[in-house]
Short mmCIF file of N, CA and C in Angstrom, two decimals:
data_model
loop_
_atom_site.label_atom_id
_atom_site.label_comp_id
_atom_site.label_asym_id
_atom_site.label_seq_id
_atom_site.Cartn_x
_atom_site.Cartn_y
_atom_site.Cartn_z
N MET A 1 -75.86 106.40 60.61
CA MET A 1 -76.24 105.20 59.60
C MET A 1 -76.69 105.77 58.35
N PHE A 2 -76.93 107.00 58.42
CA PHE A 2 -77.29 107.74 57.46
C PHE A 2 -75.81 108.66 56.68
N ASP A 3 -74.93 108.74 57.85
CA ASP A 3 -74.05 110.10 57.09
C ASP A 3 -74.13 109.66 56.04
N ALA A 4 -73.25 110.54 55.05
CA ALA A 4 -72.11 110.26 54.29
C ALA A 4 -70.76 110.23 54.33
N PRO A 5 -70.35 109.47 53.27
CA PRO A 5 -68.90 109.09 53.58
C PRO A 5 -67.80 110.82 53.73
N PRO A 6 -67.00 110.56 54.10
CA PRO A 6 -66.45 111.43 54.74
C PRO A 6 -66.02 112.38 52.99
N GLY A 7 -65.79 113.55 53.00
CA GLY A 7 -66.17 114.42 51.75
C GLY A 7 -66.99 114.74 50.94
N LEU A 8 -67.80 113.89 51.59
CA LEU A 8 -69.69 114.32 50.05
C LEU A 8 -70.17 115.06 51.03
N GLY A 9 -71.13 115.44 50.29
CA GLY A 9 -72.42 115.98 51.55
C GLY A 9 -73.46 115.10 51.23
N PRO A 10 -74.47 114.84 52.44
CA PRO A 10 -75.40 114.53 53.36
C PRO A 10 -76.65 114.40 51.68
N ARG A 11 -76.82 113.64 51.68
CA ARG A 11 -78.35 113.41 50.29
C ARG A 11 -79.45 113.70 51.38
N TRP A 12 -79.94 113.73 52.34
CA TRP A 12 -80.57 114.12 53.35
C TRP A 12 -80.00 114.83 54.22
N PRO A 13 -81.03 115.54 54.97
CA PRO A 13 -80.70 116.27 56.51
C PRO A 13 -80.65 115.08 57.26
N THR A 14 -80.28 115.20 58.11
CA THR A 14 -79.93 114.36 59.40
C THR A 14 -79.94 114.56 61.12
N PHE A 15 -80.43 114.47 61.85
CA PHE A 15 -80.32 114.85 62.93
C PHE A 15 -80.10 113.44 63.89
N GLY A 16 -80.06 113.97 64.91
CA GLY A 16 -79.65 112.53 66.33
C GLY A 16 -80.45 113.22 67.77
N ILE A 17 -80.31 112.47 68.33
CA ILE A 17 -80.91 112.47 69.78
C ILE A 17 -80.24 111.82 70.90
N LYS A 18 -80.04 113.19 71.88
CA LYS A 18 -78.93 112.08 72.87
C LYS A 18 -79.21 111.75 74.09
N LEU A 19 -79.61 111.05 74.99
CA LEU A 19 -79.79 111.35 76.27
C LEU A 19 -79.15 111.02 76.99
N SER A 20 -78.69 111.94 77.93
CA SER A 20 -77.31 112.61 78.64
C SER A 20 -77.81 112.56 80.31
N ALA A 21 -77.21 111.25 80.74
CA ALA A 21 -77.42 111.76 82.28
C ALA A 21 -76.70 112.83 82.49
N ALA A 22 -76.54 113.13 84.15
CA ALA A 22 -76.00 114.58 84.86
C ALA A 22 -74.24 113.25 85.13
N PRO A 23 -73.37 114.58 84.43
CA PRO A 23 -72.16 113.05 85.04
C PRO A 23 -71.73 113.95 85.92
N GLY A 24 -70.61 112.84 86.69
CA GLY A 24 -70.40 112.78 87.68
C GLY A 24 -71.58 111.45 88.48
N ARG A 25 -72.16 111.02 87.91
CA ARG A 25 -72.25 109.64 89.08
C ARG A 25 -72.02 108.74 88.51
N VAL A 26 -71.25 107.79 89.84
CA VAL A 26 -70.83 106.43 89.95
C VAL A 26 -71.30 105.26 90.53
N SER A 27 -71.50 104.66 89.77
CA SER A 27 -72.17 102.94 89.95
C SER A 27 -71.37 102.61 91.60
N GLU A 28 -72.43 102.37 92.64
CA GLU A 28 -71.85 101.43 93.57
C GLU A 28 -71.23 100.20 93.92
N VAL A 29 -70.44 99.45 93.76
CA VAL A 29 -70.00 98.00 93.00
C VAL A 29 -70.26 96.76 94.20
N HIS A 30 -71.02 96.29 94.54
CA HIS A 30 -71.22 95.33 96.00
C HIS A 30 -71.00 93.81 95.77
N ASP A 31 -71.34 93.77 94.26
CA ASP A 31 -71.51 92.50 94.05
C ASP A 31 -71.47 92.25 92.67
N THR A 32 -71.28 90.70 91.66
CA THR A 32 -70.74 90.68 90.97
C THR A 32 -72.39 91.09 89.54
N VAL A 33 -73.33 91.29 90.41
CA VAL A 33 -74.37 91.93 89.49
C VAL A 33 -74.36 93.08 89.72
N SER A 34 -74.00 94.27 90.33
CA SER A 34 -73.89 95.26 90.34
C SER A 34 -72.31 95.60 89.50
N MET A 35 -71.23 94.70 89.55
CA MET A 35 -70.55 95.30 88.84
C MET A 35 -70.52 95.15 87.44
N SER A 36 -71.67 94.06 86.88
CA SER A 36 -72.16 93.77 85.44
C SER A 36 -72.74 95.23 84.91
N TRP A 37 -74.02 95.63 85.61
CA TRP A 37 -74.50 96.40 85.82
C TRP A 37 -73.65 98.05 85.29
N ALA A 38 -72.54 97.75 86.20
CA ALA A 38 -71.98 99.16 86.51
C ALA A 38 -70.92 98.95 85.28
N MET A 39 -70.12 98.07 84.71
CA MET A 39 -69.60 98.36 82.97
C MET A 39 -70.33 98.21 82.41
N LEU A 40 -71.69 97.73 82.22
CA LEU A 40 -72.45 98.04 81.44
C LEU A 40 -72.89 99.41 80.94
N ASN A 41 -72.81 100.19 82.26
CA ASN A 41 -73.28 101.31 81.98
C ASN A 41 -72.22 102.37 81.27
N THR A 42 -70.76 101.78 81.78
CA THR A 42 -69.42 102.15 81.21
C THR A 42 -69.16 102.42 79.75
N MET A 43 -69.76 101.05 79.18
CA MET A 43 -69.39 101.24 77.66
C MET A 43 -70.83 101.82 77.28
N THR A 44 -71.79 101.24 77.16
CA THR A 44 -72.98 102.49 76.79
C THR A 44 -72.41 104.02 76.27
N GLY A 45 -71.60 104.10 77.62
CA GLY A 45 -71.90 105.80 78.00
C GLY A 45 -70.38 105.93 76.86
N PHE A 46 -69.54 105.16 76.68
CA PHE A 46 -68.33 105.33 75.61
C PHE A 46 -68.50 105.07 74.59
N TYR A 47 -69.29 104.04 74.32
CA TYR A 47 -69.53 103.97 72.60
C TYR A 47 -70.56 104.94 72.33
N ASP A 48 -71.05 105.36 72.49
CA ASP A 48 -71.47 106.88 72.31
C ASP A 48 -71.48 108.45 71.87
N GLN A 49 -70.20 108.48 73.14
CA GLN A 49 -69.57 109.49 72.86
C GLN A 49 -68.10 109.28 71.57
N THR A 50 -68.19 108.59 71.12
CA THR A 50 -67.28 107.99 70.27
C THR A 50 -67.18 108.71 68.58
N HIS A 51 -68.47 108.73 68.40
CA HIS A 51 -69.25 108.68 67.13
C HIS A 51 -70.13 110.52 67.90
N ILE A 52 -70.54 110.71 68.62
CA ILE A 52 -70.95 111.97 69.45
C ILE A 52 -70.17 113.00 69.40
N GLY A 53 -68.69 112.80 69.55
CA GLY A 53 -67.85 113.47 69.88
C GLY A 53 -67.32 114.39 68.34
N GLU A 54 -67.26 113.78 67.20
CA GLU A 54 -67.48 114.19 65.93
C GLU A 54 -68.15 116.05 66.16
N ALA A 55 -67.68 116.40 65.21
CA ALA A 55 -68.10 118.03 65.47
C ALA A 55 -69.10 117.68 64.34
N ALA A 56 -69.11 117.28 63.52
CA ALA A 56 -70.15 117.44 62.81
C ALA A 56 -71.52 116.49 62.44
N ALA A 57 -71.29 115.63 64.24
CA ALA A 57 -72.16 114.88 64.58
C ALA A 57 -72.91 115.43 65.63
N ALA A 58 -72.29 116.36 66.11
CA ALA A 58 -72.73 116.72 67.50
C ALA A 58 -73.54 118.32 66.92
N ALA A 59 -73.50 118.84 66.15
CA ALA A 59 -73.54 120.03 65.55
C ALA A 59 -75.35 119.77 64.92
N ARG A 60 -75.31 118.52 65.30
CA ARG A 60 -76.81 117.79 64.50
C ARG A 60 -77.51 116.78 64.95
N THR A 61 -76.69 116.53 66.68
CA THR A 61 -77.89 116.01 67.64
C THR A 61 -78.24 117.07 68.94
N ILE A 62 -79.03 116.63 68.61
CA ILE A 62 -80.48 117.16 69.92
C ILE A 62 -79.67 116.69 71.27
N VAL A 63 -79.36 117.35 72.28
CA VAL A 63 -79.09 116.75 73.49
C VAL A 63 -79.98 116.83 75.01
N ILE A 64 -80.50 115.76 74.86
CA ILE A 64 -81.57 116.03 76.33
C ILE A 64 -80.80 115.69 77.84
N ASP A 65 -80.80 116.51 78.40
CA ASP A 65 -80.77 116.51 79.57
C ASP A 65 -81.05 115.60 80.54
N THR A 66 -80.62 113.95 81.29
CA THR A 66 -82.19 113.23 82.05
C THR A 66 -81.80 113.56 83.39
N GLY A 67 -81.17 114.44 83.59
CA GLY A 67 -80.64 114.53 84.88
C GLY A 67 -80.23 113.35 85.61
N THR A 68 -80.64 112.65 86.25
CA THR A 68 -80.54 111.81 87.16
C THR A 68 -80.67 109.77 86.48
N VAL A 69 -81.68 110.32 85.45
CA VAL A 69 -82.50 108.92 85.24
C VAL A 69 -81.01 108.29 84.20
N ARG A 70 -81.19 107.11 84.01
CA ARG A 70 -79.59 106.60 82.96
C ARG A 70 -80.94 105.90 82.69
N ALA A 71 -80.47 105.44 81.07
CA ALA A 71 -80.84 104.21 80.38
C ALA A 71 -81.16 103.22 80.48
N THR A 72 -80.97 102.68 81.73
CA THR A 72 -81.09 101.40 82.42
C THR A 72 -82.19 101.66 83.43
N ASP A 73 -82.59 102.30 83.87
CA ASP A 73 -83.27 102.78 84.86
C ASP A 73 -84.66 101.93 84.31
N LEU A 74 -85.08 101.17 84.59
CA LEU A 74 -86.22 100.65 83.74
C LEU A 74 -87.84 100.88 84.08
N ASP A 75 -87.86 101.80 85.38
CA ASP A 75 -89.20 100.99 86.15
C ASP A 75 -89.28 103.04 86.59
N LEU A 76 -89.97 103.62 85.80
CA LEU A 76 -89.40 105.43 86.12
C LEU A 76 -91.10 105.50 86.54
N ASP A 77 -91.12 106.81 88.03
CA ASP A 77 -91.88 107.01 88.26
C ASP A 77 -92.96 108.12 87.66
N ARG A 78 -93.93 108.22 88.08
CA ARG A 78 -94.38 109.07 86.84
C ARG A 78 -93.87 110.88 86.63
N GLU A 79 -93.41 110.91 88.23
CA GLU A 79 -92.06 112.16 88.49
C GLU A 79 -91.06 112.02 87.25
N ALA A 80 -90.65 110.66 86.68
CA ALA A 80 -89.24 111.03 85.88
C ALA A 80 -89.54 111.23 85.02
N GLN A 81 -90.66 110.29 84.60
CA GLN A 81 -91.07 110.56 82.86
C GLN A 81 -92.24 111.59 82.63
N ASP A 82 -92.49 112.82 83.24
CA ASP A 82 -92.91 113.95 83.11
C ASP A 82 -91.02 115.00 82.79
N LEU A 83 -90.03 114.28 83.81
CA LEU A 83 -89.60 115.36 83.65
C LEU A 83 -88.56 114.22 82.22
N LEU A 84 -88.16 113.75 82.03
CA LEU A 84 -87.85 113.32 80.67
C LEU A 84 -88.54 114.05 79.33
N PHE A 85 -89.80 113.36 79.52
CA PHE A 85 -90.77 114.64 78.53
C PHE A 85 -90.51 116.17 78.55
N ARG A 86 -90.99 116.56 79.53
CA ARG A 86 -90.24 118.39 79.33
C ARG A 86 -89.13 118.67 78.96
N LYS A 87 -87.78 117.88 79.25
CA LYS A 87 -86.41 118.23 79.10
C LYS A 87 -86.42 117.95 77.47
N GLY A 88 -86.90 117.53 77.26
CA GLY A 88 -86.95 116.43 75.21
C GLY A 88 -87.69 117.13 75.08
N ARG A 89 -88.93 118.33 75.45
CA ARG A 89 -89.53 118.98 74.44
C ARG A 89 -88.52 120.72 74.34
N GLU A 90 -88.15 120.77 75.31
CA GLU A 90 -87.38 121.46 76.02
C GLU A 90 -86.06 122.05 74.96
N ALA A 91 -85.20 120.64 74.96
CA ALA A 91 -84.25 120.58 74.53
C ALA A 91 -84.13 120.62 72.06
N ALA A 92 -85.42 120.37 71.97
CA ALA A 92 -86.13 120.07 70.62
C ALA A 92 -86.55 120.69 70.13
N LEU A 93 -86.89 121.96 71.37
CA LEU A 93 -87.57 123.12 70.35
C LEU A 93 -86.20 124.24 70.91
N GLU A 94 -85.20 124.19 71.43
CA GLU A 94 -84.07 125.25 72.04
C GLU A 94 -83.59 124.79 70.10
N PHE A 95 -83.42 123.50 70.07
CA PHE A 95 -82.71 122.90 68.72
C PHE A 95 -83.20 123.56 67.37
N LEU A 96 -84.40 123.35 67.17
CA LEU A 96 -85.13 123.31 65.93
C LEU A 96 -85.34 124.98 65.59
N ASP A 97 -85.38 126.46 66.85
CA ASP A 97 -85.89 127.49 66.99
C ASP A 97 -83.98 128.30 66.71
N GLY A 98 -82.83 127.25 67.18
CA GLY A 98 -81.60 127.90 66.96
C GLY A 98 -80.75 128.89 68.27
N THR A 99 -82.17 128.79 69.31
CA THR A 99 -81.99 129.71 70.05
C THR A 99 -80.88 129.28 71.26
N PRO A 100 -80.09 130.27 71.52
CA PRO A 100 -78.62 129.94 72.42
C PRO A 100 -78.93 128.80 73.31
N GLY A 101 -78.06 127.62 73.27
CA GLY A 101 -78.56 126.87 74.83
C GLY A 101 -77.61 125.44 74.78
N SER A 102 -77.54 124.59 74.43
CA SER A 102 -77.13 123.46 74.22
C SER A 102 -76.34 123.61 72.99
N GLN A 103 -76.96 123.93 72.21
CA GLN A 103 -76.78 123.58 70.43
C GLN A 103 -75.67 124.76 70.64
N ALA A 104 -75.14 126.09 70.92
CA ALA A 104 -74.51 127.44 70.83
C ALA A 104 -73.37 126.69 70.36
N GLY A 105 -72.64 127.41 69.82
CA GLY A 105 -71.23 127.49 69.17
C GLY A 105 -70.92 126.25 68.74
N THR A 106 -72.12 125.10 68.00
CA THR A 106 -71.52 123.98 67.10
C THR A 106 -71.56 124.08 65.93
N GLY A 107 -71.67 125.39 65.45
CA GLY A 107 -71.61 125.49 64.05
C GLY A 107 -72.51 125.65 62.67
N ARG A 108 -74.35 124.90 64.09
CA ARG A 108 -75.55 124.49 62.88
C ARG A 108 -76.08 125.24 63.01
N PRO A 109 -76.66 125.27 61.58
CA PRO A 109 -77.53 126.73 60.52
C PRO A 109 -78.33 126.59 61.63
N THR A 110 -78.60 128.22 61.92
CA THR A 110 -79.63 128.88 62.62
C THR A 110 -80.82 128.90 61.86
N SER A 111 -82.61 128.87 62.43
CA SER A 111 -83.24 129.02 61.89
C SER A 111 -83.75 130.05 61.24
N ALA A 112 -84.68 129.71 60.08
CA ALA A 112 -84.87 131.26 58.95
C ALA A 112 -85.36 132.72 59.44
N ARG A 113 -86.10 132.22 60.79
CA ARG A 113 -85.97 133.65 62.09
C ARG A 113 -85.44 133.87 62.43
N THR A 114 -84.40 133.43 62.44
CA THR A 114 -83.18 134.43 63.32
C THR A 114 -82.34 135.31 62.14
#
């Protein structure tokens, strides 16, 4: 939304946050409702990847590993909430500090302390 057109520098720095479930989880389909959920999960994941897959966008994106929690899991217990909070904090600190990890090799400028 705030990205500059190709070839132009951005007017202000922007970054994104991507919640990413662990790969490999397959939805089981038993009926029309479970098939609809499986299709929704596939479509939302694919749509997100089309923009995030660009190198410039990936370099400005904080990727938070959500483990097995998916965006459509609406009734989270306290343990899952704490996991998401902890993982989000860790990913944000790594991104802002420029420490190696999920952002390594993306070409993102490192902080002034590095």
